[in-house]
Amino acid sequence: MITRSELKSAQRRALEYLDRAHVVMTAKERERIEVSDFGLSKLEHFGVQTLTYFNTDRICAKQIVLFPNQICPEHWHPRVGTDPGKEETMRIRWGLVYLYIPGASLESAAMDRIPERKDYFTVGKEVILGPGDQITLAPGTVHWFQAGPEGAVIDDYSTTSRDVLDEFTDPDIVRTTKIVD
Ligand code: ZN
């Protein structure tokens, strides 16, 4: 859960990053940055700020903002009916992203950058992505990612996004963010 003032300040801060990355937005879009704390109430450590441009029943495009060292916790996009699950391409627009996928166990340097809840980070093949770098994740691929020390702005292209159905390694995660006054 986050407070309304935390929400407002995270939205303002995300806009600063988007402006720094020269993302063009309408006035309406600037009003609807979403903030997710994954139900962990530690937004500085675990969270994402998102602006969804469109999400049809086939395709989706979003801008993801990560604050310095902020982590999007380990998750995967499962099959939903006949849909094999979200296929997702992340392309870094600004900053640095450490992405982790299956193929190796976590190195201690990466482990050290996780401030808490370390048990819930299991995949450790590191892919370091800077501006212009991109990676496509097949449906069902377990992944998590963390911004570098200056934060990051990511262009995120995918098939239909159904965030509430995403599955997380950490059992305490709740995908819908509760906002309290
Ligand atoms: Zn994902």
mmCIF file of N, CA and C in Angstrom, residues 39-157:
data_model
loop_
_atom_site.group_PDB
_atom_site.id
_atom_site.type_symbol
_atom_site.label_atom_id
_atom_site.label_comp_id
_atom_site.label_asym_id
_atom_site.label_seq_id
_atom_site.Cartn_x
_atom_site.Cartn_y
_atom_site.Cartn_z
ATOM 1 N N GLY A 39 2.234 -4.435 -3.642
ATOM 2 C CA GLY A 39 1.686 -4.783 -2.324
ATOM 3 C C GLY A 39 2.735 -4.913 -1.237
ATOM 4 N N LEU A 40 3.990 -4.526 -1.537
ATOM 5 C CA LEU A 40 5.064 -4.713 -0.558
ATOM 6 C C LEU A 40 5.319 -3.453 0.282
ATOM 7 N N SER A 41 4.677 -2.343 -0.104
ATOM 8 C CA SER A 41 4.773 -1.083 0.663
ATOM 9 C C SER A 41 6.204 -0.584 0.828
ATOM 10 N N LYS A 42 7.039 -0.852 -0.151
ATOM 11 C CA LYS A 42 8.433 -0.368 -0.122
ATOM 12 C C LYS A 42 8.754 0.141 -1.518
ATOM 13 N N LEU A 43 8.021 1.157 -1.931
ATOM 14 C CA LEU A 43 8.108 1.603 -3.320
ATOM 15 C C LEU A 43 9.534 1.947 -3.767
ATOM 16 N N GLU A 44 10.324 2.497 -2.873
ATOM 17 C CA GLU A 44 11.707 2.851 -3.249
ATOM 18 C C GLU A 44 12.499 1.618 -3.681
ATOM 19 N N HIS A 45 12.195 0.475 -3.059
ATOM 20 C CA HIS A 45 12.921 -0.765 -3.372
ATOM 21 C C HIS A 45 12.230 -1.571 -4.463
ATOM 22 N N PHE A 46 10.920 -1.760 -4.292
ATOM 23 C CA PHE A 46 10.173 -2.646 -5.194
ATOM 24 C C PHE A 46 9.003 -1.879 -5.796
ATOM 25 N N GLY A 47 9.078 -1.642 -7.091
ATOM 26 C CA GLY A 47 7.980 -0.917 -7.719
ATOM 27 C C GLY A 47 8.279 -0.596 -9.168
ATOM 28 N N VAL A 48 7.234 -0.196 -9.875
ATOM 29 C CA VAL A 48 7.385 0.322 -11.237
ATOM 30 C C VAL A 48 6.369 1.449 -11.431
ATOM 31 N N GLN A 49 6.734 2.373 -12.290
ATOM 32 C CA GLN A 49 5.833 3.433 -12.711
ATOM 33 C C GLN A 49 5.589 3.201 -14.204
ATOM 34 N N THR A 50 4.338 3.222 -14.593
ATOM 35 C CA THR A 50 4.005 2.838 -15.962
ATOM 36 C C THR A 50 3.049 3.821 -16.619
ATOM 37 N N LEU A 51 3.279 4.064 -17.885
ATOM 38 C CA LEU A 51 2.291 4.778 -18.701
ATOM 39 C C LEU A 51 1.946 3.844 -19.854
ATOM 40 N N THR A 52 0.697 3.363 -19.879
ATOM 41 C CA THR A 52 0.251 2.482 -20.960
ATOM 42 C C THR A 52 -0.338 3.330 -22.073
ATOM 43 N N TYR A 53 0.257 3.222 -23.258
ATOM 44 C CA TYR A 53 -0.260 3.988 -24.397
ATOM 45 C C TYR A 53 -1.509 3.322 -24.966
ATOM 46 N N PHE A 54 -1.429 2.007 -25.137
ATOM 47 C CA PHE A 54 -2.603 1.247 -25.599
ATOM 48 C C PHE A 54 -2.410 -0.199 -25.196
ATOM 49 N N ASN A 55 -3.537 -0.901 -25.043
ATOM 50 C CA ASN A 55 -3.506 -2.318 -24.682
ATOM 51 C C ASN A 55 -4.752 -2.940 -25.304
ATOM 52 N N THR A 56 -4.623 -3.402 -26.538
ATOM 53 C CA THR A 56 -5.772 -3.977 -27.241
ATOM 54 C C THR A 56 -5.831 -5.472 -26.927
ATOM 55 N N ASP A 57 -6.727 -6.201 -27.581
ATOM 56 C CA ASP A 57 -6.738 -7.644 -27.305
ATOM 57 C C ASP A 57 -5.640 -8.369 -28.090
ATOM 58 N N ARG A 58 -4.732 -7.619 -28.739
ATOM 59 C CA ARG A 58 -3.592 -8.255 -29.393
ATOM 60 C C ARG A 58 -2.238 -7.635 -29.039
ATOM 61 N N ILE A 59 -2.190 -6.310 -28.935
ATOM 62 C CA ILE A 59 -0.887 -5.665 -28.701
ATOM 63 C C ILE A 59 -0.953 -4.618 -27.600
ATOM 64 N N CYS A 60 0.236 -4.273 -27.097
ATOM 65 C CA CYS A 60 0.320 -3.334 -25.977
ATOM 66 C C CYS A 60 1.626 -2.551 -26.065
ATOM 67 N N ALA A 61 1.604 -1.296 -25.722
ATOM 68 C CA ALA A 61 2.836 -0.495 -25.625
ATOM 69 C C ALA A 61 2.785 0.338 -24.356
ATOM 70 N N LYS A 62 3.885 0.320 -23.644
ATOM 71 C CA LYS A 62 3.969 1.041 -22.374
ATOM 72 C C LYS A 62 5.321 1.717 -22.245
ATOM 73 N N GLN A 63 5.350 2.678 -21.391
ATOM 74 C CA GLN A 63 6.602 3.263 -20.950
ATOM 75 C C GLN A 63 6.753 2.837 -19.495
ATOM 76 N N ILE A 64 7.901 2.287 -19.161
ATOM 77 C CA ILE A 64 8.142 1.905 -17.762
ATOM 78 C C ILE A 64 9.241 2.809 -17.207
ATOM 79 N N VAL A 65 9.007 3.362 -16.034
ATOM 80 C CA VAL A 65 10.034 4.161 -15.360
ATOM 81 C C VAL A 65 10.447 3.429 -14.089
ATOM 82 N N LEU A 66 11.746 3.313 -13.901
ATOM 83 C CA LEU A 66 12.280 2.760 -12.652
ATOM 84 C C LEU A 66 13.117 3.845 -11.988
ATOM 85 N N PHE A 67 12.907 4.041 -10.703
ATOM 86 C CA PHE A 67 13.740 4.976 -9.950
ATOM 87 C C PHE A 67 15.083 4.291 -9.677
ATOM 88 N N PRO A 68 16.093 5.061 -9.230
ATOM 89 C CA PRO A 68 17.414 4.464 -8.997
ATOM 90 C C PRO A 68 17.338 3.190 -8.147
ATOM 91 N N ASN A 69 17.909 2.124 -8.660
ATOM 92 C CA ASN A 69 17.993 0.818 -7.985
ATOM 93 C C ASN A 69 16.634 0.148 -7.717
ATOM 94 N N GLN A 70 15.579 0.708 -8.219
ATOM 95 C CA GLN A 70 14.247 0.129 -7.984
ATOM 96 C C GLN A 70 14.133 -1.204 -8.740
ATOM 97 N N ILE A 71 13.432 -2.154 -8.118
ATOM 98 C CA ILE A 71 13.334 -3.516 -8.652
ATOM 99 C C ILE A 71 11.895 -3.838 -9.066
ATOM 100 N N CYS A 72 11.746 -4.411 -10.257
ATOM 101 C CA CYS A 72 10.489 -5.062 -10.623
ATOM 102 C C CYS A 72 10.688 -6.529 -10.261
ATOM 103 N N PRO A 73 9.958 -7.028 -9.251
ATOM 104 C CA PRO A 73 10.220 -8.362 -8.700
ATOM 105 C C PRO A 73 10.024 -9.500 -9.715
ATOM 106 N N GLU A 74 10.598 -10.640 -9.359
ATOM 107 C CA GLU A 74 10.607 -11.805 -10.264
ATOM 108 C C GLU A 74 9.181 -12.272 -10.589
ATOM 109 N N HIS A 75 8.912 -12.405 -11.863
ATOM 110 C CA HIS A 75 7.577 -12.790 -12.320
ATOM 111 C C HIS A 75 7.637 -13.428 -13.697
ATOM 112 N N TRP A 76 6.480 -13.928 -14.134
ATOM 113 C CA TRP A 76 6.345 -14.416 -15.502
ATOM 114 C C TRP A 76 4.908 -14.170 -15.938
ATOM 115 N N HIS A 77 4.724 -14.227 -17.242
ATOM 116 C CA HIS A 77 3.414 -13.939 -17.815
ATOM 117 C C HIS A 77 2.826 -15.256 -18.306
ATOM 118 N N PRO A 78 1.887 -15.821 -17.556
ATOM 119 C CA PRO A 78 1.412 -17.181 -17.834
ATOM 120 C C PRO A 78 0.433 -17.253 -19.011
ATOM 121 N N ARG A 79 0.229 -18.464 -19.441
ATOM 122 C CA ARG A 79 -0.784 -18.750 -20.459
ATOM 123 C C ARG A 79 -2.165 -18.346 -19.926
ATOM 124 N N VAL A 80 -2.987 -17.764 -20.802
ATOM 125 C CA VAL A 80 -4.362 -17.420 -20.421
ATOM 126 C C VAL A 80 -5.257 -17.964 -21.527
ATOM 127 N N GLY A 81 -5.952 -19.049 -21.266
ATOM 128 C CA GLY A 81 -6.794 -19.688 -22.282
ATOM 129 C C GLY A 81 -5.942 -20.122 -23.466
ATOM 130 N N THR A 82 -6.276 -19.613 -24.654
ATOM 131 C CA THR A 82 -5.514 -20.015 -25.849
ATOM 132 C C THR A 82 -4.288 -19.124 -26.061
ATOM 133 N N ASP A 83 -4.180 -18.050 -25.297
ATOM 134 C CA ASP A 83 -3.026 -17.137 -25.400
ATOM 135 C C ASP A 83 -1.854 -17.753 -24.636
ATOM 136 N N PRO A 84 -0.712 -17.968 -25.304
ATOM 137 C CA PRO A 84 0.430 -18.602 -24.620
ATOM 138 C C PRO A 84 1.045 -17.741 -23.528
ATOM 139 N N GLY A 85 0.583 -16.510 -23.387
ATOM 140 C CA GLY A 85 1.147 -15.601 -22.391
ATOM 141 C C GLY A 85 1.819 -14.440 -23.086
ATOM 142 N N LYS A 86 2.082 -13.401 -22.339
ATOM 143 C CA LYS A 86 2.618 -12.179 -22.947
ATOM 144 C C LYS A 86 4.049 -12.363 -23.438
ATOM 145 N N GLU A 87 4.271 -12.025 -24.704
ATOM 146 C CA GLU A 87 5.632 -11.917 -25.238
ATOM 147 C C GLU A 87 5.988 -10.442 -25.124
ATOM 148 N N GLU A 88 7.174 -10.152 -24.638
ATOM 149 C CA GLU A 88 7.488 -8.780 -24.254
ATOM 150 C C GLU A 88 8.871 -8.369 -24.752
ATOM 151 N N THR A 89 8.947 -7.217 -25.402
ATOM 152 C CA THR A 89 10.248 -6.665 -25.783
ATOM 153 C C THR A 89 10.505 -5.398 -24.974
ATOM 154 N N MET A 90 11.623 -5.413 -24.263
ATOM 155 C CA MET A 90 12.021 -4.231 -23.506
ATOM 156 C C MET A 90 13.158 -3.554 -24.256
ATOM 157 N N ARG A 91 13.028 -2.271 -24.486
ATOM 158 C CA ARG A 91 14.078 -1.504 -25.149
ATOM 159 C C ARG A 91 14.396 -0.308 -24.256
ATOM 160 N N ILE A 92 15.643 -0.185 -23.916
ATOM 161 C CA ILE A 92 16.008 0.863 -22.956
ATOM 162 C C ILE A 92 16.119 2.202 -23.676
ATOM 163 N N ARG A 93 15.447 3.180 -23.128
ATOM 164 C CA ARG A 93 15.475 4.513 -23.726
ATOM 165 C C ARG A 93 16.462 5.418 -22.983
ATOM 166 N N TRP A 94 16.550 5.211 -21.672
ATOM 167 C CA TRP A 94 17.400 6.086 -20.852
ATOM 168 C C TRP A 94 17.845 5.291 -19.623
ATOM 169 N N GLY A 95 19.084 5.452 -19.233
ATOM 170 C CA GLY A 95 19.561 4.807 -18.010
ATOM 171 C C GLY A 95 20.062 3.391 -18.260
ATOM 172 N N LEU A 96 20.111 2.647 -17.186
ATOM 173 C CA LEU A 96 20.701 1.316 -17.215
ATOM 174 C C LEU A 96 19.754 0.335 -16.523
ATOM 175 N N VAL A 97 19.639 -0.874 -17.119
ATOM 176 C CA VAL A 97 18.772 -1.898 -16.528
ATOM 177 C C VAL A 97 19.555 -3.206 -16.403
ATOM 178 N N TYR A 98 19.478 -3.802 -15.226
ATOM 179 C CA TYR A 98 20.005 -5.150 -15.017
ATOM 180 C C TYR A 98 18.797 -6.078 -15.106
ATOM 181 N N LEU A 99 18.797 -6.935 -16.138
ATOM 182 C CA LEU A 99 17.693 -7.875 -16.318
ATOM 183 C C LEU A 99 18.200 -9.276 -15.981
ATOM 184 N N TYR A 100 17.357 -10.058 -15.329
ATOM 185 C CA TYR A 100 17.740 -11.427 -14.954
ATOM 186 C C TYR A 100 16.734 -12.412 -15.509
ATOM 187 N N ILE A 101 17.271 -13.459 -16.150
ATOM 188 C CA ILE A 101 16.459 -14.504 -16.779
ATOM 189 C C ILE A 101 17.058 -15.867 -16.414
ATOM 190 N N PRO A 102 16.378 -16.964 -16.733
ATOM 191 C CA PRO A 102 16.914 -18.284 -16.396
ATOM 192 C C PRO A 102 18.207 -18.572 -17.157
ATOM 193 N N GLY A 103 19.053 -19.426 -16.587
ATOM 194 C CA GLY A 103 20.275 -19.815 -17.281
ATOM 195 C C GLY A 103 21.499 -19.792 -16.395
ATOM 196 N N ALA A 104 21.398 -19.175 -15.245
ATOM 197 C CA ALA A 104 22.512 -19.152 -14.296
ATOM 198 C C ALA A 104 21.931 -18.816 -12.934
ATOM 199 N N SER A 105 22.723 -19.105 -11.892
ATOM 200 C CA SER A 105 22.241 -18.676 -10.581
ATOM 201 C C SER A 105 22.811 -17.292 -10.297
ATOM 202 N N LEU A 106 22.168 -16.605 -9.368
ATOM 203 C CA LEU A 106 22.533 -15.219 -9.095
ATOM 204 C C LEU A 106 23.945 -15.084 -8.552
ATOM 205 N N GLU A 107 24.696 -14.192 -9.132
ATOM 206 C CA GLU A 107 26.034 -13.862 -8.633
ATOM 207 C C GLU A 107 25.860 -13.008 -7.369
ATOM 208 N N SER A 108 26.899 -13.030 -6.534
ATOM 209 C CA SER A 108 26.753 -12.286 -5.270
ATOM 210 C C SER A 108 26.618 -10.776 -5.506
ATOM 211 N N ALA A 109 27.235 -10.260 -6.561
ATOM 212 C CA ALA A 109 27.110 -8.814 -6.825
ATOM 213 C C ALA A 109 25.651 -8.434 -7.057
ATOM 214 N N ALA A 110 24.934 -9.298 -7.799
ATOM 215 C CA ALA A 110 23.522 -9.024 -8.058
ATOM 216 C C ALA A 110 22.719 -9.205 -6.776
ATOM 217 N N MET A 111 23.019 -10.265 -6.048
ATOM 218 C CA MET A 111 22.333 -10.557 -4.786
ATOM 219 C C MET A 111 22.481 -9.376 -3.818
ATOM 220 N N ASP A 112 23.680 -8.786 -3.804
ATOM 221 C CA ASP A 112 23.945 -7.666 -2.893
ATOM 222 C C ASP A 112 23.103 -6.436 -3.217
ATOM 223 N N ARG A 113 22.671 -6.336 -4.454
ATOM 224 C CA ARG A 113 21.874 -5.167 -4.829
ATOM 225 C C ARG A 113 20.386 -5.342 -4.500
ATOM 226 N N ILE A 114 20.005 -6.546 -4.046
ATOM 227 C CA ILE A 114 18.607 -6.762 -3.628
ATOM 228 C C ILE A 114 18.542 -6.421 -2.139
ATOM 229 N N PRO A 115 17.777 -5.383 -1.776
ATOM 230 C CA PRO A 115 17.838 -4.924 -0.380
ATOM 231 C C PRO A 115 17.202 -5.873 0.621
ATOM 232 N N GLU A 116 16.186 -6.614 0.206
ATOM 233 C CA GLU A 116 15.523 -7.568 1.111
ATOM 234 C C GLU A 116 14.698 -8.541 0.275
ATOM 235 N N ARG A 117 14.093 -9.541 0.933
ATOM 236 C CA ARG A 117 13.260 -10.544 0.247
ATOM 237 C C ARG A 117 14.066 -11.324 -0.799
ATOM 238 N N LYS A 118 15.352 -11.532 -0.510
ATOM 239 C CA LYS A 118 16.275 -12.151 -1.467
ATOM 240 C C LYS A 118 15.879 -13.564 -1.884
ATOM 241 N N ASP A 119 15.127 -14.251 -0.990
ATOM 242 C CA ASP A 119 14.719 -15.628 -1.300
ATOM 243 C C ASP A 119 13.838 -15.714 -2.537
ATOM 244 N N TYR A 120 13.221 -14.588 -2.872
ATOM 245 C CA TYR A 120 12.252 -14.619 -3.962
ATOM 246 C C TYR A 120 12.829 -14.166 -5.294
ATOM 247 N N PHE A 121 14.175 -14.228 -5.386
ATOM 248 C CA PHE A 121 14.858 -13.941 -6.646
ATOM 249 C C PHE A 121 15.679 -15.178 -6.988
ATOM 250 N N THR A 122 15.263 -15.904 -8.016
ATOM 251 C CA THR A 122 15.854 -17.214 -8.272
ATOM 252 C C THR A 122 16.609 -17.304 -9.594
ATOM 253 N N VAL A 123 16.213 -16.503 -10.589
ATOM 254 C CA VAL A 123 16.915 -16.595 -11.877
ATOM 255 C C VAL A 123 18.041 -15.566 -11.899
ATOM 256 N N GLY A 124 19.193 -15.958 -12.482
ATOM 257 C CA GLY A 124 20.363 -15.108 -12.303
ATOM 258 C C GLY A 124 21.228 -14.873 -13.521
ATOM 259 N N LYS A 125 20.731 -15.227 -14.696
ATOM 260 C CA LYS A 125 21.533 -14.905 -15.886
ATOM 261 C C LYS A 125 21.363 -13.409 -16.159
ATOM 262 N N GLU A 126 22.463 -12.677 -16.004
ATOM 263 C CA GLU A 126 22.386 -11.221 -16.062
ATOM 264 C C GLU A 126 22.540 -10.693 -17.480
ATOM 265 N N VAL A 127 21.640 -9.785 -17.840
ATOM 266 C CA VAL A 127 21.754 -9.071 -19.121
ATOM 267 C C VAL A 127 21.738 -7.591 -18.771
ATOM 268 N N ILE A 128 22.820 -6.901 -19.088
ATOM 269 C CA ILE A 128 22.890 -5.469 -18.777
ATOM 270 C C ILE A 128 22.509 -4.697 -20.030
ATOM 271 N N LEU A 129 21.502 -3.844 -19.878
ATOM 272 C CA LEU A 129 20.953 -3.134 -21.034
ATOM 273 C C LEU A 129 21.082 -1.627 -20.842
ATOM 274 N N GLY A 130 21.640 -0.964 -21.856
ATOM 275 C CA GLY A 130 21.740 0.496 -21.844
ATOM 276 C C GLY A 130 20.910 1.073 -22.975
ATOM 277 N N PRO A 131 20.975 2.378 -23.179
ATOM 278 C CA PRO A 131 20.148 3.030 -24.196
ATOM 279 C C PRO A 131 20.286 2.379 -25.575
ATOM 280 N N GLY A 132 19.154 2.039 -26.169
ATOM 281 C CA GLY A 132 19.142 1.409 -27.492
ATOM 282 C C GLY A 132 19.237 -0.098 -27.448
ATOM 283 N N ASP A 133 19.570 -0.660 -26.299
ATOM 284 C CA ASP A 133 19.603 -2.130 -26.189
ATOM 285 C C ASP A 133 18.188 -2.648 -25.998
ATOM 286 N N GLN A 134 17.926 -3.822 -26.536
ATOM 287 C CA GLN A 134 16.598 -4.410 -26.373
ATOM 288 C C GLN A 134 16.695 -5.918 -26.252
ATOM 289 N N ILE A 135 15.648 -6.483 -25.658
ATOM 290 C CA ILE A 135 15.587 -7.937 -25.514
ATOM 291 C C ILE A 135 14.122 -8.360 -25.601
ATOM 292 N N THR A 136 13.898 -9.496 -26.231
ATOM 293 C CA THR A 136 12.540 -10.034 -26.314
ATOM 294 C C THR A 136 12.443 -11.268 -25.427
ATOM 295 N N LEU A 137 11.448 -11.283 -24.563
ATOM 296 C CA LEU A 137 11.246 -12.393 -23.638
ATOM 297 C C LEU A 137 10.073 -13.236 -24.126
ATOM 298 N N ALA A 138 10.334 -14.525 -24.312
ATOM 299 C CA ALA A 138 9.278 -15.438 -24.756
ATOM 300 C C ALA A 138 8.230 -15.585 -23.642
ATOM 301 N N PRO A 139 6.982 -15.901 -24.020
ATOM 302 C CA PRO A 139 5.943 -16.095 -23.006
ATOM 303 C C PRO A 139 6.403 -17.090 -21.940
ATOM 304 N N GLY A 140 6.061 -16.813 -20.716
ATOM 305 C CA GLY A 140 6.370 -17.734 -19.630
ATOM 306 C C GLY A 140 7.785 -17.619 -19.071
ATOM 307 N N THR A 141 8.643 -16.801 -19.683
ATOM 308 C CA THR A 141 10.026 -16.655 -19.189
ATOM 309 C C THR A 141 10.042 -15.953 -17.828
ATOM 310 N N VAL A 142 10.639 -16.607 -16.846
ATOM 311 C CA VAL A 142 10.760 -15.979 -15.526
ATOM 312 C C VAL A 142 11.781 -14.841 -15.645
ATOM 313 N N HIS A 143 11.443 -13.671 -15.126
ATOM 314 C CA HIS A 143 12.377 -12.544 -15.205
ATOM 315 C C HIS A 143 12.146 -11.539 -14.088
ATOM 316 N N TRP A 144 13.200 -10.791 -13.794
ATOM 317 C CA TRP A 144 13.073 -9.631 -12.909
ATOM 318 C C TRP A 144 14.110 -8.629 -13.359
ATOM 319 N N PHE A 145 13.935 -7.383 -12.980
ATOM 320 C CA PHE A 145 14.907 -6.395 -13.412
ATOM 321 C C PHE A 145 15.027 -5.266 -12.409
ATOM 322 N N GLN A 146 16.180 -4.622 -12.495
ATOM 323 C CA GLN A 146 16.511 -3.559 -11.543
ATOM 324 C C GLN A 146 17.158 -2.412 -12.310
ATOM 325 N N ALA A 147 16.810 -1.188 -11.934
ATOM 326 C CA ALA A 147 17.457 -0.030 -12.555
ATOM 327 C C ALA A 147 18.851 0.143 -11.984
ATOM 328 N N GLY A 148 19.708 0.752 -12.763
ATOM 329 C CA GLY A 148 21.018 1.163 -12.279
ATOM 330 C C GLY A 148 20.873 2.355 -11.339
ATOM 331 N N PRO A 149 21.990 2.906 -10.906
ATOM 332 C CA PRO A 149 21.971 3.964 -9.879
ATOM 333 C C PRO A 149 21.313 5.270 -10.298
ATOM 334 N N GLU A 150 21.062 5.452 -11.581
ATOM 335 C CA GLU A 150 20.408 6.694 -11.998
ATOM 336 C C GLU A 150 18.947 6.494 -12.400
ATOM 337 N N GLY A 151 18.451 5.251 -12.293
ATOM 338 C CA GLY A 151 17.089 4.977 -12.738
ATOM 339 C C GLY A 151 17.077 4.601 -14.209
ATOM 340 N N ALA A 152 15.883 4.385 -14.743
ATOM 341 C CA ALA A 152 15.787 3.970 -16.146
ATOM 342 C C ALA A 152 14.408 4.284 -16.711
ATOM 343 N N VAL A 153 14.395 4.489 -18.019
ATOM 344 C CA VAL A 153 13.137 4.614 -18.762
ATOM 345 C C VAL A 153 13.181 3.547 -19.851
ATOM 346 N N ILE A 154 12.135 2.710 -19.872
ATOM 347 C CA ILE A 154 12.093 1.559 -20.782
ATOM 348 C C ILE A 154 10.897 1.693 -21.714
ATOM 349 N N ASP A 155 11.128 1.442 -22.998
ATOM 350 C CA ASP A 155 10.018 1.289 -23.937
ATOM 351 C C ASP A 155 9.634 -0.186 -23.870
ATOM 352 N N ASP A 156 8.379 -0.472 -23.598
ATOM 353 C CA ASP A 156 7.947 -1.851 -23.417
ATOM 354 C C ASP A 156 6.848 -2.180 -24.432
ATOM 355 N N TYR A 157 7.164 -3.096 -25.330
ATOM 356 C CA TYR A 157 6.224 -3.504 -26.383
ATOM 357 C C TYR A 157 5.855 -4.958 -26.119
#
